[in-house]
């Protein structure tokens, strides 16, 4: 049977999941999601190794090729010596040490370019071959545009650490990670939407979808708060749990020490870590409540099993986060914590998308 798109067909008569090309497109979208997941991990390693400012110029094309000669390496190193991070963080760094941090940032940027090509070229091919349904095309163009915006924000973030400070601005780092996380979630949603699955019998109540969608937003918000912690290196302070500096809730005057008040939520190290902790407790409670609620209203169903699995992932992430804090954020723990956050987001998105289809 040959799949042909009929522009007159009603939405119910046209379902890309039944077409023979759907598995190919789905594999492509899942691959893109995996690449974005890898991108987040490489970005986390870049941040934790203080490598993000090692490349001080934005060269979209020529930057693909790393320094090839000793003179080229020395020139890059001299550029790095001009920014505050070198004098304040790595004043004793030699060329070998510079090459180490350069590798992380170069790999991060190269992977971003590869993701752009892996999005654009197959999209053009599938589009030209008529393998994409009309409803999917604008969404894919949006994903491509989001990737371009991500590259711009990434450079805007790097620029914040080249003149007056020794690190990138944490609020720009949070925006950069949030855009990557949103792209990952969108790709998971689109890929999961192409999976054929038998209709639920009986169909889960529609309100479960609303709850699941709110959870996705909550997970994204918590990732943004975690990025603020990473940007301020707040995970390397107050390394005790469940108390912070001997208290579960720090004194209000310390939580609001910065002026104006709003700056405490992005600049106050104590407040930033505290809000990330409290949001983690709230997210875990939300996940458990969602699992219980889904079990009550949907009974023994795929939706209940997914909600329970999601609650288990959030609980595991909480344990990983506590361990990372107590160990003062070693590289392996920081990457595990960041990677598992994306797994939680991916599972939450897949759960919400499944409920959307099953309604």
PDB file of C-alpha atoms in Angstrom, residues 125-254:
ATOM      1  CA  UNK A 125      14.749  15.386   2.011  1.00  0.00           C
ATOM      2  CA  UNK A 126      11.556  14.169   3.704  1.00  0.00           C
ATOM      3  CA  UNK A 127       9.730  17.315   2.626  1.00  0.00           C
ATOM      4  CA  UNK A 128      10.805  16.919  -1.009  1.00  0.00           C
ATOM      5  CA  UNK A 129       9.793  13.253  -1.018  1.00  0.00           C
ATOM      6  CA  UNK A 130       6.341  14.031   0.361  1.00  0.00           C
ATOM      7  CA  UNK A 131       7.017  12.055   3.516  1.00  0.00           C
ATOM      8  CA  UNK A 132       5.931  14.790   5.927  1.00  0.00           C
ATOM      9  CA  UNK A 133       2.289  15.511   6.718  1.00  0.00           C
ATOM     10  CA  UNK A 134       1.216  19.128   6.439  1.00  0.00           C
ATOM     11  CA  UNK A 135       0.563  19.382  10.172  1.00  0.00           C
ATOM     12  CA  UNK A 136       4.144  18.402  10.979  1.00  0.00           C
ATOM     13  CA  UNK A 137       5.900  20.797   8.593  1.00  0.00           C
ATOM     14  CA  UNK A 138       5.455  24.088  10.504  1.00  0.00           C
ATOM     15  CA  UNK A 139       6.408  22.338  13.739  1.00  0.00           C
ATOM     16  CA  UNK A 140       9.674  21.156  12.209  1.00  0.00           C
ATOM     17  CA  UNK A 141      10.390  24.638  10.865  1.00  0.00           C
ATOM     18  CA  UNK A 142       9.767  25.884  14.390  1.00  0.00           C
ATOM     19  CA  UNK A 143      12.256  23.356  15.790  1.00  0.00           C
ATOM     20  CA  UNK A 144      14.843  24.558  13.269  1.00  0.00           C
ATOM     21  CA  UNK A 145      14.196  28.181  14.218  1.00  0.00           C
ATOM     22  CA  UNK A 146      14.469  27.288  17.887  1.00  0.00           C
ATOM     23  CA  UNK A 147      17.870  25.751  17.163  1.00  0.00           C
ATOM     24  CA  UNK A 148      19.006  28.958  15.496  1.00  0.00           C
ATOM     25  CA  UNK A 149      17.793  30.973  18.471  1.00  0.00           C
ATOM     26  CA  UNK A 150      19.675  28.587  20.744  1.00  0.00           C
ATOM     27  CA  UNK A 151      22.927  29.316  18.909  1.00  0.00           C
ATOM     28  CA  UNK A 152      22.365  33.072  19.216  1.00  0.00           C
ATOM     29  CA  UNK A 153      21.575  32.832  22.928  1.00  0.00           C
ATOM     30  CA  UNK A 154      24.652  30.641  23.417  1.00  0.00           C
ATOM     31  CA  UNK A 155      26.931  33.326  22.007  1.00  0.00           C
ATOM     32  CA  UNK A 156      25.040  36.051  23.917  1.00  0.00           C
ATOM     33  CA  UNK A 157      25.702  33.998  27.050  1.00  0.00           C
ATOM     34  CA  UNK A 158      29.424  33.646  26.285  1.00  0.00           C
ATOM     35  CA  UNK A 159      29.753  37.393  25.644  1.00  0.00           C
ATOM     36  CA  UNK A 160      28.574  38.075  29.196  1.00  0.00           C
ATOM     37  CA  UNK A 161      31.789  36.533  30.521  1.00  0.00           C
ATOM     38  CA  UNK A 162      34.309  38.157  28.208  1.00  0.00           C
ATOM     39  CA  UNK A 163      34.595  41.650  29.687  1.00  0.00           C
ATOM     40  CA  UNK A 164      33.529  42.422  33.261  1.00  0.00           C
ATOM     41  CA  UNK A 165      33.166  39.006  34.896  1.00  0.00           C
ATOM     42  CA  UNK A 166      35.014  35.688  35.103  1.00  0.00           C
ATOM     43  CA  UNK A 167      31.985  33.537  34.263  1.00  0.00           C
ATOM     44  CA  UNK A 168      28.874  33.740  32.125  1.00  0.00           C
ATOM     45  CA  UNK A 169      25.747  35.404  33.509  1.00  0.00           C
ATOM     46  CA  UNK A 170      23.693  32.756  35.283  1.00  0.00           C
ATOM     47  CA  UNK A 171      20.374  34.063  33.963  1.00  0.00           C
ATOM     48  CA  UNK A 172      21.664  33.731  30.396  1.00  0.00           C
ATOM     49  CA  UNK A 173      22.906  30.234  31.197  1.00  0.00           C
ATOM     50  CA  UNK A 174      19.420  29.370  32.498  1.00  0.00           C
ATOM     51  CA  UNK A 175      17.807  30.664  29.300  1.00  0.00           C
ATOM     52  CA  UNK A 176      20.313  28.703  27.206  1.00  0.00           C
ATOM     53  CA  UNK A 177      19.541  25.451  29.047  1.00  0.00           C
ATOM     54  CA  UNK A 178      15.797  26.093  29.011  1.00  0.00           C
ATOM     55  CA  UNK A 179      15.811  26.517  25.229  1.00  0.00           C
ATOM     56  CA  UNK A 180      17.715  23.249  24.846  1.00  0.00           C
ATOM     57  CA  UNK A 181      15.295  21.517  27.221  1.00  0.00           C
ATOM     58  CA  UNK A 182      12.278  22.885  25.356  1.00  0.00           C
ATOM     59  CA  UNK A 183      13.751  21.670  22.067  1.00  0.00           C
ATOM     60  CA  UNK A 184      14.308  18.228  23.577  1.00  0.00           C
ATOM     61  CA  UNK A 185      10.740  18.094  24.912  1.00  0.00           C
ATOM     62  CA  UNK A 186       9.268  19.184  21.577  1.00  0.00           C
ATOM     63  CA  UNK A 187      11.262  16.531  19.703  1.00  0.00           C
ATOM     64  CA  UNK A 188      10.147  13.847  22.155  1.00  0.00           C
ATOM     65  CA  UNK A 189       6.531  14.987  21.732  1.00  0.00           C
ATOM     66  CA  UNK A 190       6.717  14.929  17.933  1.00  0.00           C
ATOM     67  CA  UNK A 191       8.510  11.575  17.830  1.00  0.00           C
ATOM     68  CA  UNK A 192       6.073  10.001  20.282  1.00  0.00           C
ATOM     69  CA  UNK A 193       3.130  11.345  18.283  1.00  0.00           C
ATOM     70  CA  UNK A 194       4.176   9.126  15.372  1.00  0.00           C
ATOM     71  CA  UNK A 195       4.045   5.954  17.448  1.00  0.00           C
ATOM     72  CA  UNK A 196       1.038   3.783  16.694  1.00  0.00           C
ATOM     73  CA  UNK A 197      -0.683   2.547  19.806  1.00  0.00           C
ATOM     74  CA  UNK A 198      -4.055   0.882  20.350  1.00  0.00           C
ATOM     75  CA  UNK A 199      -6.659   3.192  21.867  1.00  0.00           C
ATOM     76  CA  UNK A 200      -6.979   2.964  25.617  1.00  0.00           C
ATOM     77  CA  UNK A 201     -10.026   1.008  26.809  1.00  0.00           C
ATOM     78  CA  UNK A 202     -11.525   2.903  28.456  1.00  0.00           C
ATOM     79  CA  UNK A 203      -9.947   6.207  27.481  1.00  0.00           C
ATOM     80  CA  UNK A 204      -8.301   8.072  30.396  1.00  0.00           C
ATOM     81  CA  UNK A 205     -10.227  11.123  31.623  1.00  0.00           C
ATOM     82  CA  UNK A 206      -9.302  14.284  29.717  1.00  0.00           C
ATOM     83  CA  UNK A 207      -8.312  16.091  32.906  1.00  0.00           C
ATOM     84  CA  UNK A 208      -5.310  13.761  33.278  1.00  0.00           C
ATOM     85  CA  UNK A 209      -3.792  15.378  30.200  1.00  0.00           C
ATOM     86  CA  UNK A 210      -4.036  18.831  31.773  1.00  0.00           C
ATOM     87  CA  UNK A 211      -2.317  17.614  34.923  1.00  0.00           C
ATOM     88  CA  UNK A 212       0.451  15.942  32.887  1.00  0.00           C
ATOM     89  CA  UNK A 213       0.999  19.100  30.834  1.00  0.00           C
ATOM     90  CA  UNK A 214       1.333  21.217  33.976  1.00  0.00           C
ATOM     91  CA  UNK A 215       3.914  18.722  35.249  1.00  0.00           C
ATOM     92  CA  UNK A 216       5.983  19.179  32.078  1.00  0.00           C
ATOM     93  CA  UNK A 217       5.995  22.945  32.668  1.00  0.00           C
ATOM     94  CA  UNK A 218       6.976  22.377  36.318  1.00  0.00           C
ATOM     95  CA  UNK A 219       9.855  20.119  35.277  1.00  0.00           C
ATOM     96  CA  UNK A 220      11.102  22.787  32.850  1.00  0.00           C
ATOM     97  CA  UNK A 221      10.909  25.420  35.587  1.00  0.00           C
ATOM     98  CA  UNK A 222      12.968  23.246  37.921  1.00  0.00           C
ATOM     99  CA  UNK A 223      15.600  22.760  35.207  1.00  0.00           C
ATOM    100  CA  UNK A 224      15.802  26.552  34.890  1.00  0.00           C
ATOM    101  CA  UNK A 225      16.276  26.920  38.641  1.00  0.00           C
ATOM    102  CA  UNK A 226      18.994  24.275  38.510  1.00  0.00           C
ATOM    103  CA  UNK A 227      20.774  26.280  35.823  1.00  0.00           C
ATOM    104  CA  UNK A 228      20.852  29.304  38.134  1.00  0.00           C
ATOM    105  CA  UNK A 229      22.447  27.096  40.800  1.00  0.00           C
ATOM    106  CA  UNK A 230      25.038  25.896  38.284  1.00  0.00           C
ATOM    107  CA  UNK A 231      25.752  29.405  37.029  1.00  0.00           C
ATOM    108  CA  UNK A 232      26.416  30.697  40.543  1.00  0.00           C
ATOM    109  CA  UNK A 233      28.275  27.508  41.570  1.00  0.00           C
ATOM    110  CA  UNK A 234      25.763  27.459  44.420  1.00  0.00           C
ATOM    111  CA  UNK A 235      25.948  23.673  44.636  1.00  0.00           C
ATOM    112  CA  UNK A 236      29.426  24.002  46.137  1.00  0.00           C
ATOM    113  CA  UNK A 237      28.083  25.879  49.154  1.00  0.00           C
ATOM    114  CA  UNK A 238      25.748  24.767  51.943  1.00  0.00           C
ATOM    115  CA  UNK A 239      26.696  21.147  51.316  1.00  0.00           C
ATOM    116  CA  UNK A 240      24.464  19.626  53.956  1.00  0.00           C
ATOM    117  CA  UNK A 241      20.988  18.113  53.842  1.00  0.00           C
ATOM    118  CA  UNK A 242      18.190  18.469  54.819  1.00  0.00           C
ATOM    119  CA  UNK A 243      19.419  21.603  56.631  1.00  0.00           C
ATOM    120  CA  UNK A 244      21.100  24.624  55.061  1.00  0.00           C
ATOM    121  CA  UNK A 245      23.649  26.156  57.402  1.00  0.00           C
ATOM    122  CA  UNK A 246      21.880  24.460  60.313  1.00  0.00           C
ATOM    123  CA  UNK A 247      18.320  25.435  59.323  1.00  0.00           C
ATOM    124  CA  UNK A 248      15.677  23.960  57.061  1.00  0.00           C
ATOM    125  CA  UNK A 249      14.494  27.473  56.141  1.00  0.00           C
ATOM    126  CA  UNK A 250      17.250  30.121  56.230  1.00  0.00           C
ATOM    127  CA  UNK A 251      16.564  33.487  57.914  1.00  0.00           C
ATOM    128  CA  UNK A 252      14.450  35.841  55.830  1.00  0.00           C
ATOM    129  CA  UNK A 253      16.980  38.661  56.093  1.00  0.00           C
ATOM    130  CA  UNK A 254      19.614  36.437  54.472  1.00  0.00           C
TER     131      UNK A 254
END
